[in-house]
Coordinates of C-alpha atoms and ligand atoms in Angstrom, one line a residue:
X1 CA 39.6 -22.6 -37.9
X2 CA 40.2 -22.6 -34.3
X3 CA 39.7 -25.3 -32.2
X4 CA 37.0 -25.3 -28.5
X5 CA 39.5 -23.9 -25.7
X6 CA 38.3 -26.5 -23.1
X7 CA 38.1 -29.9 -25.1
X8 CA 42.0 -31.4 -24.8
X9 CA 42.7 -33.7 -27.6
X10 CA 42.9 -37.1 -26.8
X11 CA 41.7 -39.1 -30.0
X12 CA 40.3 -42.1 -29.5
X13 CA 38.9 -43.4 -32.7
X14 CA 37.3 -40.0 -33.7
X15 CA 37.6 -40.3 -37.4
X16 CA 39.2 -43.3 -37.3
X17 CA 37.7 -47.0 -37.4
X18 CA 34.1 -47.1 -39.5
X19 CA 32.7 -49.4 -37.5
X20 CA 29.2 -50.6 -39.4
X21 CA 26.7 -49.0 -41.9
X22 CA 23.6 -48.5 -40.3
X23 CA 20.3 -46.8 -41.2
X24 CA 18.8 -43.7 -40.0
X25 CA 15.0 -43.2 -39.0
X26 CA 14.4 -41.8 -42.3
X27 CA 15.7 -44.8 -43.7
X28 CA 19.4 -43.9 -44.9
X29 CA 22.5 -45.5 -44.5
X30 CA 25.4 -43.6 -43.0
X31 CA 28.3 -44.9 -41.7
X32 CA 29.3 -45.2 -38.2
X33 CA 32.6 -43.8 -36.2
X34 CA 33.1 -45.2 -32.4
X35 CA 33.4 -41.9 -29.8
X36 CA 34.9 -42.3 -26.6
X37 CA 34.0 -39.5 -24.1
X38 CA 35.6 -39.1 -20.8
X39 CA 33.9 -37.0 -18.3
X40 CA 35.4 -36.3 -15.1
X41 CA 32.1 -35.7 -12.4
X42 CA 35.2 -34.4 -10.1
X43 CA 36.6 -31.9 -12.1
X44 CA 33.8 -28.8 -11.5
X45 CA 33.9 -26.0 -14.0
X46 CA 30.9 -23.9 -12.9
X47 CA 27.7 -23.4 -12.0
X48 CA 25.2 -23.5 -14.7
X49 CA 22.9 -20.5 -13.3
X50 CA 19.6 -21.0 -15.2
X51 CA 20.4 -17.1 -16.9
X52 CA 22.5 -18.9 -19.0
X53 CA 19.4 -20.0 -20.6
X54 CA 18.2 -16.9 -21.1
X55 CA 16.0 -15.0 -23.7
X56 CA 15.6 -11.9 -25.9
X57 CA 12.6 -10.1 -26.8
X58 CA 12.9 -7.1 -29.1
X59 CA 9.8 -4.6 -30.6
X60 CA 11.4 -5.6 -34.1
X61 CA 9.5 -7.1 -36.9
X62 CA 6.5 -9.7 -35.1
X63 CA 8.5 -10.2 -32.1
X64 CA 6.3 -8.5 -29.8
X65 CA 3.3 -7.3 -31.7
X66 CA 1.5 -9.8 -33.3
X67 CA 3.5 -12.4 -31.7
X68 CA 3.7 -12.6 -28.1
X69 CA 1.3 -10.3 -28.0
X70 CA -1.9 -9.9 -29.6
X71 CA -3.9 -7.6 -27.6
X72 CA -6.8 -8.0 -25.5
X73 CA -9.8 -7.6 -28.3
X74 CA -7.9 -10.6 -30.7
X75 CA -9.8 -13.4 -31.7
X76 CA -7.0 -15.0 -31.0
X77 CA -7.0 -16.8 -27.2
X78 CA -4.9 -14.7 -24.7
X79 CA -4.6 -13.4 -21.2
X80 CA -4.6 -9.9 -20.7
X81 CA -3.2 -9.5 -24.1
X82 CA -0.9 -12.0 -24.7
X83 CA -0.9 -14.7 -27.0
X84 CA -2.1 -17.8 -24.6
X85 CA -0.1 -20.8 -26.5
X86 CA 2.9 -18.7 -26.0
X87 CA 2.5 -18.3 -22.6
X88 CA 1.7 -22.2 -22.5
X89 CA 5.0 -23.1 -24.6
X90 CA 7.3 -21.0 -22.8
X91 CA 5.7 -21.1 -19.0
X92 CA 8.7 -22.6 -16.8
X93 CA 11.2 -22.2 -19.7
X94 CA 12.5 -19.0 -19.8
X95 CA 14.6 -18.1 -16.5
X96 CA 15.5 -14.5 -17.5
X97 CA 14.1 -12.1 -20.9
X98 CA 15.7 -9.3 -22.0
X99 CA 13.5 -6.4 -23.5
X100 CA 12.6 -4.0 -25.5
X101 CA 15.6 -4.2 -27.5
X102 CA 18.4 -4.5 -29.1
X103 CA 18.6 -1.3 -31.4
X104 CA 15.4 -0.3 -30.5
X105 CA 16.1 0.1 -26.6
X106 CA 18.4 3.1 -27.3
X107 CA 15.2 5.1 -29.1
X108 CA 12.9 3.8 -26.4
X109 CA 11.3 6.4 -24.2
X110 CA 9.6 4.3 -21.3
X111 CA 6.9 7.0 -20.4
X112 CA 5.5 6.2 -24.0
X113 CA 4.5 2.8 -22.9
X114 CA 2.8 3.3 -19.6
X115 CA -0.8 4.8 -18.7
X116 CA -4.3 4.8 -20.4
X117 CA -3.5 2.7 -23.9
X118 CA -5.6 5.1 -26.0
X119 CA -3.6 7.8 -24.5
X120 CA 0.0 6.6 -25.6
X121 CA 1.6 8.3 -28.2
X122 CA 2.9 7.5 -31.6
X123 CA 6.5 7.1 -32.3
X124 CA 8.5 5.5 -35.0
X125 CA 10.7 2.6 -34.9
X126 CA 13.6 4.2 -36.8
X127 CA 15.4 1.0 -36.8
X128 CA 13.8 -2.1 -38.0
X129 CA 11.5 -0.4 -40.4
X130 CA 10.0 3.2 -39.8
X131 CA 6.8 1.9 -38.8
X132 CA 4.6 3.5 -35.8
X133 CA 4.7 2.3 -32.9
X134 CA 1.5 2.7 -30.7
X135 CA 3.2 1.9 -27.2
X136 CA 0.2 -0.6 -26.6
X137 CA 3.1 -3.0 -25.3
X138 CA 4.9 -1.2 -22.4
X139 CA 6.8 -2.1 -19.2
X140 CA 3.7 -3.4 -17.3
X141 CA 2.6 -5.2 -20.2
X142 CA 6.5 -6.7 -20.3
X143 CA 6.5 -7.3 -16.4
X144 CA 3.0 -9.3 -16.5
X145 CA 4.8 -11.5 -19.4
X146 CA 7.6 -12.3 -17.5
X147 CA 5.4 -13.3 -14.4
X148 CA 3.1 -15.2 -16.5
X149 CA 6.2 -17.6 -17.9
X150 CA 8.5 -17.4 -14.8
X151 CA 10.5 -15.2 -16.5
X152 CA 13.2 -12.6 -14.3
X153 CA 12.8 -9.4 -16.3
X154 CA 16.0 -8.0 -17.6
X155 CA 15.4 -3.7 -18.8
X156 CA 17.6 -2.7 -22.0
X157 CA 18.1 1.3 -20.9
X158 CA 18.1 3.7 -23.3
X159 CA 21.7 5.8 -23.1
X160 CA 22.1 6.4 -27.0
X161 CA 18.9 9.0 -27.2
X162 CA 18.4 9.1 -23.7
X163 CA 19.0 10.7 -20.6
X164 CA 20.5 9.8 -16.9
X165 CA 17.3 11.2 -15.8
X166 CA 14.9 9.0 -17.9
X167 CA 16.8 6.0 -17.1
X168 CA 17.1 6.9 -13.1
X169 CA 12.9 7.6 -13.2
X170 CA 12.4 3.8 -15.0
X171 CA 14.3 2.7 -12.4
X172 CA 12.6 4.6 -9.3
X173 CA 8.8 4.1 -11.3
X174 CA 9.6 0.2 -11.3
X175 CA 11.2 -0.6 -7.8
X176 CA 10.5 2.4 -5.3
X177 CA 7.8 0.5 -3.2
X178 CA 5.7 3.6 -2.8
X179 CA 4.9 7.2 -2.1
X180 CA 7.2 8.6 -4.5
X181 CA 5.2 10.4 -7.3
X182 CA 6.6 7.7 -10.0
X183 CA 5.3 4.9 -7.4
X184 CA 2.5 6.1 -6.7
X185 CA 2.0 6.4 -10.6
X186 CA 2.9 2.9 -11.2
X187 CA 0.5 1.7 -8.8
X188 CA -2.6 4.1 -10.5
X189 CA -1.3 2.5 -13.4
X190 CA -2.4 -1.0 -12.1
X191 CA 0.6 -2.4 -10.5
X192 CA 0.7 -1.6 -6.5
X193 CA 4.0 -3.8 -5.8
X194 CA 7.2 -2.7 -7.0
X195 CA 8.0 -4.6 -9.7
X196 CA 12.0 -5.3 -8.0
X197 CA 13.9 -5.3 -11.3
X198 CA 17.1 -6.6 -10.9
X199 CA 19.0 -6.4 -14.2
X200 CA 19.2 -3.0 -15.9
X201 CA 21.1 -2.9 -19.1
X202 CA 22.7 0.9 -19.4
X203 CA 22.8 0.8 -23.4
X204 CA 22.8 -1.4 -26.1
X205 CA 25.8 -1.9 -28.5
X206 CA 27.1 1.9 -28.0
X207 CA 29.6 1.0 -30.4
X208 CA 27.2 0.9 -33.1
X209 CA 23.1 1.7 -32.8
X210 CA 23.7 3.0 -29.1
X211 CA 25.4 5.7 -30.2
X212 CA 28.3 5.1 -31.9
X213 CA 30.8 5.6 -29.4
X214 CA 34.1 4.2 -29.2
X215 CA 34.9 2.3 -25.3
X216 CA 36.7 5.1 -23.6
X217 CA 33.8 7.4 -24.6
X218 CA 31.1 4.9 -23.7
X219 CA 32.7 4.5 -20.2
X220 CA 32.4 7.8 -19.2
X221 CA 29.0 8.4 -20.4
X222 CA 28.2 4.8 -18.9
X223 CA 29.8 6.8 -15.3
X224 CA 27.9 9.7 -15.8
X225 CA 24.4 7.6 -16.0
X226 CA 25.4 4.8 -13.4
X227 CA 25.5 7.5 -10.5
X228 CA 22.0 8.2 -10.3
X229 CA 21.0 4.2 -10.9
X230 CA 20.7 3.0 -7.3
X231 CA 18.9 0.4 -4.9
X232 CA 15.1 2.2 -4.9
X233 CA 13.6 -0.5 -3.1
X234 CA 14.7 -3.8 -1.7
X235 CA 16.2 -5.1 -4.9
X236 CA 20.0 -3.9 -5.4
X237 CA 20.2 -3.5 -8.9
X238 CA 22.6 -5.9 -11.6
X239 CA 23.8 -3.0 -14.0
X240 CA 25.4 -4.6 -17.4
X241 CA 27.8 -1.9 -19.5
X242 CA 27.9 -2.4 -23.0
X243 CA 30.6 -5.0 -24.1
X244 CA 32.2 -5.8 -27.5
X245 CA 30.9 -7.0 -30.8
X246 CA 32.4 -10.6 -31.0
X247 CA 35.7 -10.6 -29.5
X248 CA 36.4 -6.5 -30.0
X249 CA 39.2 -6.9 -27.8
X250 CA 40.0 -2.7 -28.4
X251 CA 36.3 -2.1 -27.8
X252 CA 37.1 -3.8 -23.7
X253 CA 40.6 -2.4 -23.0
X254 CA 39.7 0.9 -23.8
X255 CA 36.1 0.8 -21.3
X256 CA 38.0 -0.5 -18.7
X257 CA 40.9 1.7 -19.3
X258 CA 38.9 4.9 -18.6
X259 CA 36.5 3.2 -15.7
X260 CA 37.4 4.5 -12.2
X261 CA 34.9 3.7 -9.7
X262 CA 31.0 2.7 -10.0
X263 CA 32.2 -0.3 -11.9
X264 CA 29.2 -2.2 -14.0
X265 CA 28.6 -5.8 -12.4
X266 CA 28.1 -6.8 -15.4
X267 CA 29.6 -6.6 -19.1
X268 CA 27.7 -7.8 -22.2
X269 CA 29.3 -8.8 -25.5
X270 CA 27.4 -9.8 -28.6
X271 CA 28.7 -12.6 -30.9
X272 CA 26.1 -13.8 -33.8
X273 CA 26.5 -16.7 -36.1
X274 CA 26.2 -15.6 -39.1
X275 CA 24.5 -17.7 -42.5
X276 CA 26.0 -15.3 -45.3
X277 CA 24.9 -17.9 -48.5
X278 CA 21.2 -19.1 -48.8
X279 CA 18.0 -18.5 -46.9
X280 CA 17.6 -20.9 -44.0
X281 CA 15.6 -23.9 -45.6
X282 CA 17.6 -23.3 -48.8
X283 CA 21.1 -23.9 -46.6
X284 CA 24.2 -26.7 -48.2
X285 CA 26.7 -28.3 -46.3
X286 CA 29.3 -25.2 -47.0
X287 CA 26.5 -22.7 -45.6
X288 CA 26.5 -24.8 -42.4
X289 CA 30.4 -25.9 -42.2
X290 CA 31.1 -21.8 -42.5
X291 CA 28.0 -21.1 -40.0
X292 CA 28.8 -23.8 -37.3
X293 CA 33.1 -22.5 -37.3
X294 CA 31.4 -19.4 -35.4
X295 CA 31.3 -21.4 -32.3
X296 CA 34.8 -22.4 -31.3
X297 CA 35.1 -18.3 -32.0
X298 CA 32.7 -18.2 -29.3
X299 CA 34.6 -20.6 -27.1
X300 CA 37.8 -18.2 -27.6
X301 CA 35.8 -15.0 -27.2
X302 CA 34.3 -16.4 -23.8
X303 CA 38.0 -17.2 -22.4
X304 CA 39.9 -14.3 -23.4
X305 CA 36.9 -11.2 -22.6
X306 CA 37.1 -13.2 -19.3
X307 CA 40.8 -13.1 -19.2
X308 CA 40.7 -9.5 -19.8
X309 CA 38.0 -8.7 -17.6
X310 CA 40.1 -10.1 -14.7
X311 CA 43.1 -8.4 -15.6
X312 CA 41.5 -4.5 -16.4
X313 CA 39.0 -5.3 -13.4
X314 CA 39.8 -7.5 -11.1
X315 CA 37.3 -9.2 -9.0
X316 CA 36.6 -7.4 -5.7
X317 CA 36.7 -8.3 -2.4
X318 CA 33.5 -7.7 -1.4
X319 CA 31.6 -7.9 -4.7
X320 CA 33.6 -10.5 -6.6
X321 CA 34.4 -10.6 -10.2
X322 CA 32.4 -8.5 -13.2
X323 CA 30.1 -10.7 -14.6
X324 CA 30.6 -11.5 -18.8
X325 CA 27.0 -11.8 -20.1
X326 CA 26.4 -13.1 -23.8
X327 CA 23.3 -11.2 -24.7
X328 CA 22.9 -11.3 -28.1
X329 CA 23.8 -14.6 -29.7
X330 CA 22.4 -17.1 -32.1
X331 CA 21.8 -17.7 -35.8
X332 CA 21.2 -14.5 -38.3
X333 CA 20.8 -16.6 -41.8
X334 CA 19.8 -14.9 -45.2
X335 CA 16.4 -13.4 -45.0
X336 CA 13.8 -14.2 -47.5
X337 CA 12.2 -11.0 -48.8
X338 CA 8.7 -12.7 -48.8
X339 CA 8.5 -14.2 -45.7
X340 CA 10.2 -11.1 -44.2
X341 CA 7.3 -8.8 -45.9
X342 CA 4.6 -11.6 -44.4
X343 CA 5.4 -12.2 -41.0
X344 CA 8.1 -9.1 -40.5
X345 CA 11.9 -8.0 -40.3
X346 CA 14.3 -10.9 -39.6
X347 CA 12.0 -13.6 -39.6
X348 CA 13.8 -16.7 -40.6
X349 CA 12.6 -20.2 -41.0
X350 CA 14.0 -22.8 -38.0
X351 CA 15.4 -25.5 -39.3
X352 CA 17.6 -28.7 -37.2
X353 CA 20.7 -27.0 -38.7
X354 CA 19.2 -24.2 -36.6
X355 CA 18.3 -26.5 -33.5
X356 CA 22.4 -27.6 -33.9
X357 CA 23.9 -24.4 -34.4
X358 CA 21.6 -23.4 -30.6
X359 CA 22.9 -26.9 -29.2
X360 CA 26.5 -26.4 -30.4
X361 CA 25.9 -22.8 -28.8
X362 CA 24.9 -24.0 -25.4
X363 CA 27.3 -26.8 -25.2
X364 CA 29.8 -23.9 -25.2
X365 CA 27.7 -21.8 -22.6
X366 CA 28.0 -25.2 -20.6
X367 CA 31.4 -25.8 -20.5
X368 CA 32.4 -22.1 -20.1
X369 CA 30.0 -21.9 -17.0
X370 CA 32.3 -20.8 -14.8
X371 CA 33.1 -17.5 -16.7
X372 CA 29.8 -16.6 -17.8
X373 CA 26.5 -14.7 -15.8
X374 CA 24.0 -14.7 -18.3
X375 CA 23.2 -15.3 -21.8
X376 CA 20.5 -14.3 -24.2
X377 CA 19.6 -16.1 -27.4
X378 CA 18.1 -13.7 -29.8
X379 CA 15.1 -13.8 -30.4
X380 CA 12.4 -15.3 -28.2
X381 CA 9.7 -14.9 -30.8
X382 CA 9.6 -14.7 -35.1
X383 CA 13.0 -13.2 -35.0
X384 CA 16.4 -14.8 -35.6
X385 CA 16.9 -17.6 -33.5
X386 CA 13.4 -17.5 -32.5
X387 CA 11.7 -20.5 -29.9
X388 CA 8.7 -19.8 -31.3
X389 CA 7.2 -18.6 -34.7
X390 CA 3.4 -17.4 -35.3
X391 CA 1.3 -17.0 -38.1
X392 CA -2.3 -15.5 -37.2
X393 CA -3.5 -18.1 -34.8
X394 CA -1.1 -20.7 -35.5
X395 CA 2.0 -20.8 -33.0
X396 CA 4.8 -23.4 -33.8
X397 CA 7.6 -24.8 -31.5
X398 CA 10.4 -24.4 -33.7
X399 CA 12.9 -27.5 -33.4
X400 CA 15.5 -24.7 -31.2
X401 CA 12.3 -25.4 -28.7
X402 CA 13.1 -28.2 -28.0
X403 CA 17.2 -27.4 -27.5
X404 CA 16.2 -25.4 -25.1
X405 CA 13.2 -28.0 -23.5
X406 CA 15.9 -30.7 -23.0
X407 CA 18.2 -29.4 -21.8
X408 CA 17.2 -27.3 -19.3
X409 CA 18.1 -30.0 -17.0
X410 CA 21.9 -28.4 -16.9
X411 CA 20.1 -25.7 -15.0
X412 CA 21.7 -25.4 -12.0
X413 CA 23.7 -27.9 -11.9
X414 CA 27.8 -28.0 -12.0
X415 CA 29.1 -28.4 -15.2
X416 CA 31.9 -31.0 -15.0
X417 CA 34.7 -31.3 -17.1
X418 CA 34.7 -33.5 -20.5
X419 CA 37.5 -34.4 -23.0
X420 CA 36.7 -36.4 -26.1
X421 CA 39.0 -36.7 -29.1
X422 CA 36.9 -34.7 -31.0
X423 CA 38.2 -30.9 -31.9
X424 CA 36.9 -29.0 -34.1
X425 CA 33.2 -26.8 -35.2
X426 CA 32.1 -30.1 -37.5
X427 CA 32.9 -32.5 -34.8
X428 CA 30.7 -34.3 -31.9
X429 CA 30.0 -31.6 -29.3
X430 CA 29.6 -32.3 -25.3
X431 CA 28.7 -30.6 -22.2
X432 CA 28.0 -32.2 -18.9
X433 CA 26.8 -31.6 -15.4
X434 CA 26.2 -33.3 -12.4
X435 CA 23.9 -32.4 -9.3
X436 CA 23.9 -35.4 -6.4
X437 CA 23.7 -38.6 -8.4
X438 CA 22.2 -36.8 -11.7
X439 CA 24.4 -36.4 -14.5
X440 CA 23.2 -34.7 -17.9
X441 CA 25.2 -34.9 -20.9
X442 CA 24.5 -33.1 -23.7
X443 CA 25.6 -34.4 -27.4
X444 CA 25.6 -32.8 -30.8
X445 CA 26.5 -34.6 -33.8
X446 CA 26.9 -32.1 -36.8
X447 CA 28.3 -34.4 -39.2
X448 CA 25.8 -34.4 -42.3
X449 CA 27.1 -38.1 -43.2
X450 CA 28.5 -40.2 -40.1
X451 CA 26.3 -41.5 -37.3
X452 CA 28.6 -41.9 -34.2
X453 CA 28.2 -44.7 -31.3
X454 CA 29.3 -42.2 -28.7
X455 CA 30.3 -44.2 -25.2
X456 CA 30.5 -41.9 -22.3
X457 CA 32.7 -43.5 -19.2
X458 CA 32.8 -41.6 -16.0
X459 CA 35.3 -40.8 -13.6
X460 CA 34.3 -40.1 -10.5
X461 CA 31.2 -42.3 -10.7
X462 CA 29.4 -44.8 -12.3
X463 CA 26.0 -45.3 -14.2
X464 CA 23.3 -47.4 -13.1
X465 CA 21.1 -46.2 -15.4
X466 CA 19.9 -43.9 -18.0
X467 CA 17.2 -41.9 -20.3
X468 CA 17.7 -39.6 -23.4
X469 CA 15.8 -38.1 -25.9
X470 CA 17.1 -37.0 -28.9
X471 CA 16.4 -34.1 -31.6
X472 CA 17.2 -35.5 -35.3
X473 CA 16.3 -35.1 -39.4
X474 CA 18.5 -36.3 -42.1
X475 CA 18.0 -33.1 -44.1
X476 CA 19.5 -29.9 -42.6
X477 CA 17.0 -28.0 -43.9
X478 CA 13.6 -29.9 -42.0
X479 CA 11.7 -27.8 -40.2
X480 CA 8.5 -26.9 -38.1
X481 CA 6.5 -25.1 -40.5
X482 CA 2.9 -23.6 -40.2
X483 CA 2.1 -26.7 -42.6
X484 CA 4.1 -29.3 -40.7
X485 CA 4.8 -27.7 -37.0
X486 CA 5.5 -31.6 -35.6
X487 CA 8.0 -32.5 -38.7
X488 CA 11.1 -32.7 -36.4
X489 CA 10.0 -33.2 -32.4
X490 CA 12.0 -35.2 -29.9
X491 CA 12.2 -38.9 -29.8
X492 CA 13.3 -41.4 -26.8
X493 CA 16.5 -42.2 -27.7
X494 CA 17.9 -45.3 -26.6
X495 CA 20.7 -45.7 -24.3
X496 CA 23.2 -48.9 -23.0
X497 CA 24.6 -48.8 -19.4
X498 CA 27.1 -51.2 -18.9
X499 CA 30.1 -51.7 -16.5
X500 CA 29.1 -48.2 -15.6
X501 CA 29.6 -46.3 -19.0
X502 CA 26.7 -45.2 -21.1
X503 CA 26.4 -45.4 -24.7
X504 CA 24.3 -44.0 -27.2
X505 CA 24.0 -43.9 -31.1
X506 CA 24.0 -40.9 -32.3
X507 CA 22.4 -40.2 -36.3
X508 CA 24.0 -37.5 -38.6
X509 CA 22.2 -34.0 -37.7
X510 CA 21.3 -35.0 -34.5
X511 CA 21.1 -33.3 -30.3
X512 CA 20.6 -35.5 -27.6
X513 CA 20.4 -35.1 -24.3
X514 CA 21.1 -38.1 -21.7
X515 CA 19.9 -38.0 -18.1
X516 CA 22.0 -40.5 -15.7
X517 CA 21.4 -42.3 -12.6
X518 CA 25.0 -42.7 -10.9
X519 CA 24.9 -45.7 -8.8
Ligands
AHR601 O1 18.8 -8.8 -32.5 C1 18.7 -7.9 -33.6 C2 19.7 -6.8 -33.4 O2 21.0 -7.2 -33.4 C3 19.6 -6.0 -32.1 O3 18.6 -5.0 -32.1 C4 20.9 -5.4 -31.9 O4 21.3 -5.2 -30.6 C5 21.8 -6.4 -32.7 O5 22.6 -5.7 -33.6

């Protein structure tokens, strides 16, 4: 198993010294392991841009139809369509979203999705299921979304099925301000202002449902299509090439090695966590120990696509670096057959495994800051790694909510550099950033059996005081169900500040997030 790039081993009681048995919430004993964290407030590893928090919403199973939205006829309370607790739940949480796919993006033909609803025709979704698509949900339907929750919109191109032409026109029809015949269309179609869409991905996975290309051929169909994708109005546009599968190291040299000119600014790998034993409330220990040793992969992928980046394409004087973008990650357990015939294709029960694996996932994000543009967890909605699920009228905050809740007080901060004697995917997990005389430190214990007193000292500074809350169950497999939605929800945690160092207890299973006062 490989260990986190960034964490430098100096062990200070990690696994060593029980100190005490003491009792969980749920009534348990487990025994406790001292945890000395040293975070340096001077050493700056990046900006946490709030993409890195970013979002995924695919037409895929009850994603978008019948989850976010619902249409404007449901019984069902929603605005203009969409499903109102959604837009409550996720208002102010999602920085950027990513749509319409995925796979489906490459099959997508935008003109389907605009105009008089009744008027839209039929097509089929050839990958997640054959079932027709009515194109009720199209790009002004996504755009409203995204200003309803704050959201910056991010458009998956189609280049698989598609054409330079189709995806040129998206881009004109969306951003020209007017008098062109596709702005003047857009605004017929209800939508006078250019909607100034800033990131446009050109492709989805081309190495596999975009086409099946290998990187040298992707780049110079990627060429061919980025000419005619230009600044139509006063937003210059953010276009992302497909990147590798995981760490596809052959999949990067061999873009880069046949990309002259027109260079992407951005470049989007994919790296999922995969669950390959039970369905996710069914997981045991070995389904989590072999699901969680994804993330230091994710750690290594991060440092050494960047590495590569900077050596095939290094940064430019006037533009800077290619961005590396993560958009596609998260969990992808077992499905259930049922529930995926109830409530559609890769639904997947949330569990606080789940709410780990996404904690473990942005602690990475966090440290690696500096190296990374955006990321998207897949998927916002009743698919994968979802935020939320829905059932009819019910809409749950899945306990990966509440990752994301606490700790979007990273966003936009500088990460700062942290070292605790702890290496390894089962091990305690940290990220920390600072803004001014904030400091947020984020903590994951993923040890099924050992609470850990975790004392956090600070170079640099010096605590005066401090909150937390904290995100815990003692089974892996609790979760946030339609019958139990509150069964695992955040909790004040309680925190020490003393000499200036901060210390917090930490249960087995458990994410907490600690906001400090420096002095
Ligand atoms: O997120 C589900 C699918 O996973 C996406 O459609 C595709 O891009 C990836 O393979």
């Amino acid at each position: 198993m490989s260990q986190p790039i960034s964490r430098r081993g100096f062990v200070l009681g990690a696994g060593a010294a029980t100190a005490a048995i003491l009792t969980t919430r749920r009534g348990l004993s487990s025994p406790a392991t001292e945890q000395r964290v040293n975070i340096d407030l001077a050493k700056e590893t990046g900006t946490v841009r709030p993409e890195l928090h970013g979002h995924f919403a695919e037409h895929l199973g009850s994603c978008v139809y019948g989850g976010l939205w619902v249409g404007k006829n449901s019984k069902i309370p929603n605005i203009n369509g969409h499903r109102k607790q959604a837009v409550d739940y996720l208002k102010g949480l999602i920085p950027v979203l990513r749509w319409p796919g995925g796979c489906f993006a490459d099959d997508y033909h935008w003109r389907d999705g605009i105009g008089a609803a009744a008027k839209r025709p039929k097509d089929v979704n050839l990958h997640w299921g054959m079932y027709t698509e009515d194109n009720s949900y199209g790009t002004h339907q996504f755009i409203e979304l995204c200003r309803l929750i704050g959201a910056e919109p991010y458009l998956a191109g189609n280049v698989g099925s598609g054409t330079p032409q189709e995806l040129r026109d998206w881009m004109e029809y969306c951003n020209y301000p007017k008098g062109s015949s596709l702005s003047d269309e857009r605004a017929a179609n209800g939508s006078p202002e250019p909607f100034n869409v800033k990131y446009w991905g050109v492709g989805n996975e081309n190495w596999g449902c975009g086409g099946n290309m290998t990187g040298d051929e992707y780049a110079t169909v990627y060429r061919r299509f980025a000419t005619y994708l230009r600044r139509f109005g006063e937003t210059q546009p953010f276009l992302i090439a497909c990147g590798p599968n995981g760490n596809n190291k052959e999949w990067t040299q061999k873009f880069w090695g046949n990309m002259r000119g027109g260079r992407p600014s951005g470049f989007a790998m994919h790296f999922y966590s995969n669950g390959r034993g039970n369905t996710a409330t069914h997981f045991t220990l070995e389904d989590m120990r072999q699901q969680f040793a994804s993330f230091p992969n994710i750690e290594m992928a991060i440092v050494e696509q960047r590495a590569l980046l900077d050596t095939m394409a290094p940064p430019n004087p006037r533009l800077g670096p290619v961005g590396l973008l993560l958009d596609e990650w998260g969990v992808w357990d077992r499905m259930d057959p049922e529930e995926e015939k109830k409530y559609g294709r890769l639904f997947q029960q949330i569990t606080i495994r789940s709410a780990i694996a996404a904690a473990l996932g942005l602690n990475v994000i966090h440290r690696q800051a500096g190296k990374l543009v955006m990321t998207n967890i897949a998927q916002m909605v009743n698919v994968l790694h979802a935020l939320l699920l829905t059932d009819e009228d019910k809409c749950v905050r899945t306990t990966t909510y509440y990752v994301y809740e606490f700790t979007k007080a990273h966003l936009g901060q500088l990460s700062v550099q942290t070292e605790s004697g702890a290496a390894g995917a089962m091990e305690l997990s940290v990220s920390a950033s600072r803004k001014d005389k904030d400091v947020t430190i984020t903590l994951v214990n993923p040890k099924p059996d050992v609470t850990l007193n975790v004392n956090c000292s600070l170079a640099g500074g010096s605590a005066a005081g401090a909150t937390a809350r904290i995100l815990h169950d003692a089974d892996l497999n609790a979760a946030n169900t339609f019958a139990t939605p509150d069964r695992v929800v955040p909790q004040a945690l309680k925190v020490t500040v003393q000499g200036g160092t901060v210390t917090a207890e930490l249960p087995p299973l458990s994410v907490a997030t600690l906001l400090v006062k420096l002095a």
